PDB file of C-alpha atoms and ligand atoms in Angstrom:
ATOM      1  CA  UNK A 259       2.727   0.124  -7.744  1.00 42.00           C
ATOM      2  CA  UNK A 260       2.860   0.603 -11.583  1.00 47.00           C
ATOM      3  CA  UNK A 261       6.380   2.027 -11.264  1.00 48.00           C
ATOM      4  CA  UNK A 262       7.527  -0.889  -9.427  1.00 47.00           C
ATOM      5  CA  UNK A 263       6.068  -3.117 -11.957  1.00 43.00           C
ATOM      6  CA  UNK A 264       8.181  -1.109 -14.334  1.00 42.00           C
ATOM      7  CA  UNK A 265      11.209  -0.805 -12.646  1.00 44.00           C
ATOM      8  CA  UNK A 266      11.466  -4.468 -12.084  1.00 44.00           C
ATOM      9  CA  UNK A 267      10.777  -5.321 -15.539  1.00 42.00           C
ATOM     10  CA  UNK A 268      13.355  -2.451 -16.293  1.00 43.00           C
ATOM     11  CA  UNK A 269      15.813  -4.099 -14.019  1.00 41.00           C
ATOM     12  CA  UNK A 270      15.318  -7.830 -15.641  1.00 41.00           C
ATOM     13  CA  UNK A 271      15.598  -6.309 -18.832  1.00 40.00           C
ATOM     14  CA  UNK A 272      18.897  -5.188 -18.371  1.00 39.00           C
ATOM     15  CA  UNK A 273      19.931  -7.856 -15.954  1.00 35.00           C
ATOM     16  CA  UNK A 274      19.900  -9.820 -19.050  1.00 38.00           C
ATOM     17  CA  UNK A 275      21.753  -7.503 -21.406  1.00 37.00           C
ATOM     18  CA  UNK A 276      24.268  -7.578 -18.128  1.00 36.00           C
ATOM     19  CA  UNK A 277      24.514 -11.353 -18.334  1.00 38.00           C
ATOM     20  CA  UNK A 278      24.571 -10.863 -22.408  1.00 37.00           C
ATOM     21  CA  UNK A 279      27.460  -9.088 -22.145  1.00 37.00           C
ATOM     22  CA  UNK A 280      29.389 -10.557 -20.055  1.00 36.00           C
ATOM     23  CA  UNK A 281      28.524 -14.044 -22.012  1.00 33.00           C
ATOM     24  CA  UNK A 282      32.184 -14.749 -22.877  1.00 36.00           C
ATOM     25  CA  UNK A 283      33.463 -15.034 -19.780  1.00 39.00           C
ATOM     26  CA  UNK A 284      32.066 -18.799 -19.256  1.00 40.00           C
ATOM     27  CA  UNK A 285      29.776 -20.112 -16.849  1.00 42.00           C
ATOM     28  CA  UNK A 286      30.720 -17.180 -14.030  1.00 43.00           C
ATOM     29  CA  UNK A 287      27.715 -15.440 -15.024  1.00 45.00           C
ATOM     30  CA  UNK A 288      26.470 -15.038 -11.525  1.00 49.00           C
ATOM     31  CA  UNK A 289      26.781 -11.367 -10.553  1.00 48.00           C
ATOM     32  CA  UNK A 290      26.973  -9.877  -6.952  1.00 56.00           C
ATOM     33  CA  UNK A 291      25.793  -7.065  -7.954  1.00 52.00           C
ATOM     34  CA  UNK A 292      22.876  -5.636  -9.087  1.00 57.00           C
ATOM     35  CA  UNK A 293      23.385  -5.341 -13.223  1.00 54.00           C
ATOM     36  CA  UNK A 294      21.391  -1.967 -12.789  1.00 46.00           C
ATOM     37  CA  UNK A 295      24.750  -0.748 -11.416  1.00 50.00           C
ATOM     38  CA  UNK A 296      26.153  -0.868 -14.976  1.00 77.00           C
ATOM     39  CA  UNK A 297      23.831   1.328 -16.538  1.00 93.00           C
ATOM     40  CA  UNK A 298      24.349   4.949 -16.471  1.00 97.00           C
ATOM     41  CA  UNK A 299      21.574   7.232 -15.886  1.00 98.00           C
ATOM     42  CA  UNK A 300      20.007  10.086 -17.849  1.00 98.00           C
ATOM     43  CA  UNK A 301      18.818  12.438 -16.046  1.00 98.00           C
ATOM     44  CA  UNK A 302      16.226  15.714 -16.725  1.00 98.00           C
ATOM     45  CA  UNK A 303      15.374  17.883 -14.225  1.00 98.00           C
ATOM     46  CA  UNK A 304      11.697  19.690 -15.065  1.00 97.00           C
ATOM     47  CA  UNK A 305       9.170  21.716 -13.454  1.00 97.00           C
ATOM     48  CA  UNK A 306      11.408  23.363 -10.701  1.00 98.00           C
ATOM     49  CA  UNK A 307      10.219  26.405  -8.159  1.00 98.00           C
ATOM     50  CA  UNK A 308       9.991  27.995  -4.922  1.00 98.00           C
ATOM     51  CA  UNK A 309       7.484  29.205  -3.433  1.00 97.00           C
ATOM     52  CA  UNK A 310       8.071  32.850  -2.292  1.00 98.00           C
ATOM     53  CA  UNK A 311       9.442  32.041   0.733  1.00 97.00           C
ATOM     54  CA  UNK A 312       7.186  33.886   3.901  1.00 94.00           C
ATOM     55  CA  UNK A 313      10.139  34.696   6.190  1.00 95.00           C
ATOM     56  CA  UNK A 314      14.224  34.143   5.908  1.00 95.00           C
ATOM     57  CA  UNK A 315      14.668  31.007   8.055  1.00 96.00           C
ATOM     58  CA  UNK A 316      13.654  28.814   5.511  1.00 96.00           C
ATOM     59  CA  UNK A 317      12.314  27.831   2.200  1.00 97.00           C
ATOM     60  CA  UNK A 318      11.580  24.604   0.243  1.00 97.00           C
ATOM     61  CA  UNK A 319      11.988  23.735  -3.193  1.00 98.00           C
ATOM     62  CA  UNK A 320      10.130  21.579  -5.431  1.00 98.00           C
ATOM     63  CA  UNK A 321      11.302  19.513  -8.633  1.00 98.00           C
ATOM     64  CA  UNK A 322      11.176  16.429 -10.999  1.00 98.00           C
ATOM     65  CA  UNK A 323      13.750  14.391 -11.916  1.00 98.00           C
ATOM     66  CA  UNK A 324      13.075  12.215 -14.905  1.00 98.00           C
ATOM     67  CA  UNK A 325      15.765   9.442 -15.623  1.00 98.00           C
ATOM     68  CA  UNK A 326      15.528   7.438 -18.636  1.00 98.00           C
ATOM     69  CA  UNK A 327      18.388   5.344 -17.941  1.00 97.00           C
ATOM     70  CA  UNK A 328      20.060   3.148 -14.980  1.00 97.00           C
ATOM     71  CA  UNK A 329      18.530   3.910 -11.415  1.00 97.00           C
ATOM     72  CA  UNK A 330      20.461   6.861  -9.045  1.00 98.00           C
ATOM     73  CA  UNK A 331      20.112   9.021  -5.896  1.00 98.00           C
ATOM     74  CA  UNK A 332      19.846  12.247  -5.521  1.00 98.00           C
ATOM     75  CA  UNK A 333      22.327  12.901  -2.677  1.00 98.00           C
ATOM     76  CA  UNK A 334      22.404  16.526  -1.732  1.00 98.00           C
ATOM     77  CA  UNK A 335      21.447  20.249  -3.122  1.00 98.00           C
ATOM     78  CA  UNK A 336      23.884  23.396  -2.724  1.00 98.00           C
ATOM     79  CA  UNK A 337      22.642  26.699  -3.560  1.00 98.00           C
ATOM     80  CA  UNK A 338      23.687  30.011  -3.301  1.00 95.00           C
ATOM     81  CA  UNK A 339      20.859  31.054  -1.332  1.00 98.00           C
ATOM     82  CA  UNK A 340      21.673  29.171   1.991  1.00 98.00           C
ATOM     83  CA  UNK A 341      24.617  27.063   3.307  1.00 98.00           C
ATOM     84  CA  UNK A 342      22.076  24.675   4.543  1.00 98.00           C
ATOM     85  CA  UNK A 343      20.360  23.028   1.998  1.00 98.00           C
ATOM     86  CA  UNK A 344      18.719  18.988   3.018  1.00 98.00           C
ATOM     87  CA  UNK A 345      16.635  16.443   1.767  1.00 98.00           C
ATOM     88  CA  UNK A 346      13.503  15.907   3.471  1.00 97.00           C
ATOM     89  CA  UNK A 347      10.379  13.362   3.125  1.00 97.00           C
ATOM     90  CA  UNK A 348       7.167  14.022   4.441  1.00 94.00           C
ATOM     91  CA  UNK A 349       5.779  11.427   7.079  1.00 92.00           C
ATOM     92  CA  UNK A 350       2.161  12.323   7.827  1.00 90.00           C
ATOM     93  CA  UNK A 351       2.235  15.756   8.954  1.00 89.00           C
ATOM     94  CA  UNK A 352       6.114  15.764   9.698  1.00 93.00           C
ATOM     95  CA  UNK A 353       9.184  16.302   7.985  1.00 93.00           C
ATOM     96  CA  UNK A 354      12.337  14.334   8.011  1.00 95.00           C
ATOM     97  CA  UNK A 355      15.397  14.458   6.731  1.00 96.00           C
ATOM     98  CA  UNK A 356      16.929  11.826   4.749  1.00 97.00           C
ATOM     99  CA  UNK A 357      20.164  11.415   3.547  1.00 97.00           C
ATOM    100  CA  UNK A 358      19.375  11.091  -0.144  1.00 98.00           C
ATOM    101  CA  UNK A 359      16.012  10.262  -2.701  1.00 98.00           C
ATOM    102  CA  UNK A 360      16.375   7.467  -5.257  1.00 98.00           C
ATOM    103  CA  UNK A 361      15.778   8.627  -9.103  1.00 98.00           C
ATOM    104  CA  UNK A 362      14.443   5.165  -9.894  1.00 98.00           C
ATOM    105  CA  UNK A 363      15.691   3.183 -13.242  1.00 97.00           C
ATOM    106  CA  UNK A 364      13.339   4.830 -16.352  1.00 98.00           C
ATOM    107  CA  UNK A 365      11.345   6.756 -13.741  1.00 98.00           C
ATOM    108  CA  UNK A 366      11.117  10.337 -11.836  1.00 98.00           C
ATOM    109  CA  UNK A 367      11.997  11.001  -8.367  1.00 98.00           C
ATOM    110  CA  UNK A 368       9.224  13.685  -7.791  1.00 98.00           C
ATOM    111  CA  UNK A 369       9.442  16.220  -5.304  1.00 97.00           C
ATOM    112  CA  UNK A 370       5.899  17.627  -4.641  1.00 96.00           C
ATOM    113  CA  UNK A 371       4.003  20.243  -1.886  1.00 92.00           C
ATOM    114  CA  UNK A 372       3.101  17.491   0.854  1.00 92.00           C
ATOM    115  CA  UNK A 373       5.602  15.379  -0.233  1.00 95.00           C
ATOM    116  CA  UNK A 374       9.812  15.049  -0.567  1.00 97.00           C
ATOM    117  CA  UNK A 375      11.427  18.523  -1.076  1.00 98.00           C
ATOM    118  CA  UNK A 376      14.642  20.711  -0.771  1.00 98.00           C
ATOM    119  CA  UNK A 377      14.672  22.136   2.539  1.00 97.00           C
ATOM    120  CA  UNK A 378      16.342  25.301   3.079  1.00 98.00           C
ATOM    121  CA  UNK A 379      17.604  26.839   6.103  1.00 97.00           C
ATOM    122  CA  UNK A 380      19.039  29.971   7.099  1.00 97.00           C
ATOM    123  CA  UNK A 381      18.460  31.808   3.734  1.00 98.00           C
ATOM    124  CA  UNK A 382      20.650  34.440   3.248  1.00 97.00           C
ATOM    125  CA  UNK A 383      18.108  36.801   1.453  1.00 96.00           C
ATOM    126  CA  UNK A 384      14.284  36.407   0.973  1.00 96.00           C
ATOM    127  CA  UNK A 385      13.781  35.741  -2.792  1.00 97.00           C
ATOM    128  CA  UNK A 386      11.073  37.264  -4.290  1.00 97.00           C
ATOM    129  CA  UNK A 387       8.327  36.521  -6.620  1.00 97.00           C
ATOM    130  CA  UNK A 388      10.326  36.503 -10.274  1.00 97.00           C
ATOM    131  CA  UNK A 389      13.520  36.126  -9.246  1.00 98.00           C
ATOM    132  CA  UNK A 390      15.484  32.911  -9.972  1.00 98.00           C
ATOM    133  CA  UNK A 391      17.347  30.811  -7.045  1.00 98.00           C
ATOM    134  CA  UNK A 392      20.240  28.448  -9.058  1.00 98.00           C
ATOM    135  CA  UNK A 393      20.438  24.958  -7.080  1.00 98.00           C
ATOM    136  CA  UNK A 394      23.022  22.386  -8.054  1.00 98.00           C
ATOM    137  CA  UNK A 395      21.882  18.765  -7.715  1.00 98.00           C
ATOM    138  CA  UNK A 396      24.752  16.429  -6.599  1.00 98.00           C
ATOM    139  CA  UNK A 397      24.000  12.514  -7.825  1.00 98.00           C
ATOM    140  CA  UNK A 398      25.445   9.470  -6.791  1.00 98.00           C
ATOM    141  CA  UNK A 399      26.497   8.972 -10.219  1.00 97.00           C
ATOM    142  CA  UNK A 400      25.242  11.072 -12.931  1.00 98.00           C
ATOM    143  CA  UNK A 401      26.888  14.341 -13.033  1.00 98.00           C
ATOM    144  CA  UNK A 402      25.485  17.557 -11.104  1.00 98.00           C
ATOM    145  CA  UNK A 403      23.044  19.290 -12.677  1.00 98.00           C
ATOM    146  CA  UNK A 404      22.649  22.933 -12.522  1.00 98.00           C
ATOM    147  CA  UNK A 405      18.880  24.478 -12.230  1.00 98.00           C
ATOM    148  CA  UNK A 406      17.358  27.992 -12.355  1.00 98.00           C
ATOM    149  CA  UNK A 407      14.454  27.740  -9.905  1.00 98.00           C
ATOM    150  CA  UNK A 408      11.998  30.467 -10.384  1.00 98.00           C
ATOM    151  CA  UNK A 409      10.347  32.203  -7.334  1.00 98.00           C
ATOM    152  CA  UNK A 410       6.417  31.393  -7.366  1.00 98.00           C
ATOM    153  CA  UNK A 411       3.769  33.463  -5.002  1.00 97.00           C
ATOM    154  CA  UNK A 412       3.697  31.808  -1.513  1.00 95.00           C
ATOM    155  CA  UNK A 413       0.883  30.043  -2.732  1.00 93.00           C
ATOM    156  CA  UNK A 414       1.422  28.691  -5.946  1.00 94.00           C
ATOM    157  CA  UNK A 415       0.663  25.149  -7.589  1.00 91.00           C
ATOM    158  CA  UNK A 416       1.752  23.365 -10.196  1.00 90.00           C
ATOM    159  CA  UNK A 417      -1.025  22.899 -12.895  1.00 82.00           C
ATOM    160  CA  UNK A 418      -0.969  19.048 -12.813  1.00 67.00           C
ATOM    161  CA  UNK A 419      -3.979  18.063 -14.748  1.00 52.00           C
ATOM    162  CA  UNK A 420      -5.319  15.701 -12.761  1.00 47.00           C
ATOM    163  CA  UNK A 421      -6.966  15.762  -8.796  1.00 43.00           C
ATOM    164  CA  UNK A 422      -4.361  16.363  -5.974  1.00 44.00           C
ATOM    165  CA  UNK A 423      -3.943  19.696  -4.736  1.00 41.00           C
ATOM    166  CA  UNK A 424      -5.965  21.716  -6.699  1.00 38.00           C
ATOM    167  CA  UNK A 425      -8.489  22.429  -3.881  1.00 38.00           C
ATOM    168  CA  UNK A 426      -8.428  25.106  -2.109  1.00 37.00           C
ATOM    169  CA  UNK A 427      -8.905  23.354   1.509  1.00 37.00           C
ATOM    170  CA  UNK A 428      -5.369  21.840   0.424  1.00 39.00           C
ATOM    171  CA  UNK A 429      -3.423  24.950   0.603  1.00 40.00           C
ATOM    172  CA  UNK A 430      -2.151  25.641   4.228  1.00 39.00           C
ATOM    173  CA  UNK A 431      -1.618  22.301   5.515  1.00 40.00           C
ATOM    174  CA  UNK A 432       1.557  20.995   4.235  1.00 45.00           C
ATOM    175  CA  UNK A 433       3.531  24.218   3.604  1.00 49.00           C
ATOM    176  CA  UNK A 434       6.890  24.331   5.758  1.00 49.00           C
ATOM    177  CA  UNK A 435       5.019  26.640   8.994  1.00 45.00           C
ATOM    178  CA  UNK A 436       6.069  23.421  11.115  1.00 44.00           C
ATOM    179  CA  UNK A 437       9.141  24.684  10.889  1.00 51.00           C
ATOM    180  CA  UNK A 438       8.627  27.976  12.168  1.00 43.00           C
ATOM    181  CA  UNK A 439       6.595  27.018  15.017  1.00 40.00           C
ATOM    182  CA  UNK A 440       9.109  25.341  17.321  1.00 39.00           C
TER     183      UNK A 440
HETATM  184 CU1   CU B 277      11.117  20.400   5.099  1.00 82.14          CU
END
């Protein structure tokens, strides 16, 4: 709610530098398109890992991508640890896949336990707690970025700071077992 307050002021903001700009050209200052097109984004990818993985089929990923400029979409992961690598939401209990996750104008796309994550499938070895997985992240616009994701215990949090997940009735209820149970 507070990020959509600030992406629309974000988005007004630079409409009007958009119009600013393109103040020479007359009285055609009507654009089709959204301004926020024009702005590159910045991108900064922090606080990646994996949870130690529990079997080979599969494996998800968590990670935040902060953007400080124009908005973008993160449109797919490859990795060296599987061929199949999606993008999945969380609806209720369920996964989905989804074709790609916006980074939002001066915001984060945050992939979080319980919510969107990299899915893997098929992994072609079982990393281990310690070990590193690299994952590129493919954009819509901004160039791929390259992360080392380091293997966490099957169980592992992110310290956050603040209320969600750190209870311990939290734990087993949105890891990826859906999966495994077809
Ligand atoms: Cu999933």
């Amino acid at each position: 709610m507070n990020r959509r307050t600030l992406t629309a002021t974000a988005l007004a903001a630079v409409c009007a530098l958009g119009l600013a700009g393109c103040g020479g050209s007359g009285t055609s200052a009507k654009s089709d398109k959204p301004a926020a097109t024009t702005r590159a984004p910045q991108l900064k990818v922090s606080g990646a890992y994996m949870p130690q993985p529990v079997t080979d089929k599969m494996a998800g990923a968590f990670l935040t991508v902060e953007n400080t400029g124009g908005a973008d979409k993160l449109t797919s992961v490859t990795s060296d640890l599987s061929d199949d690598v999606s993008l999945h939401t969380t609806k209720g209990n369920a996964m989905e896949h989804v074709s790609s996750l916006p980074v939002p104008a001066d915001g984060a796309l945050k992939l979080a336990s319980g919510g969107d994550h990299i899915m893997f499938m098929g992994l072609k070895h079982k990393p281990a707690e310690g070990q590193k997985v690299t994952l590129e992240l493919h954009f819509a616009k901004a160039d791929a970025i390259t992360v080392q994701v380091p293997v966490k215990s099957a169980t592992y949090r992110p310290a956050t700071g603040g209320g969600h997940g750190a209870g311990s009735g939290d734990m087993d209820h949105m890891d990826h077992s859906g999966h495994a149970r077809k």
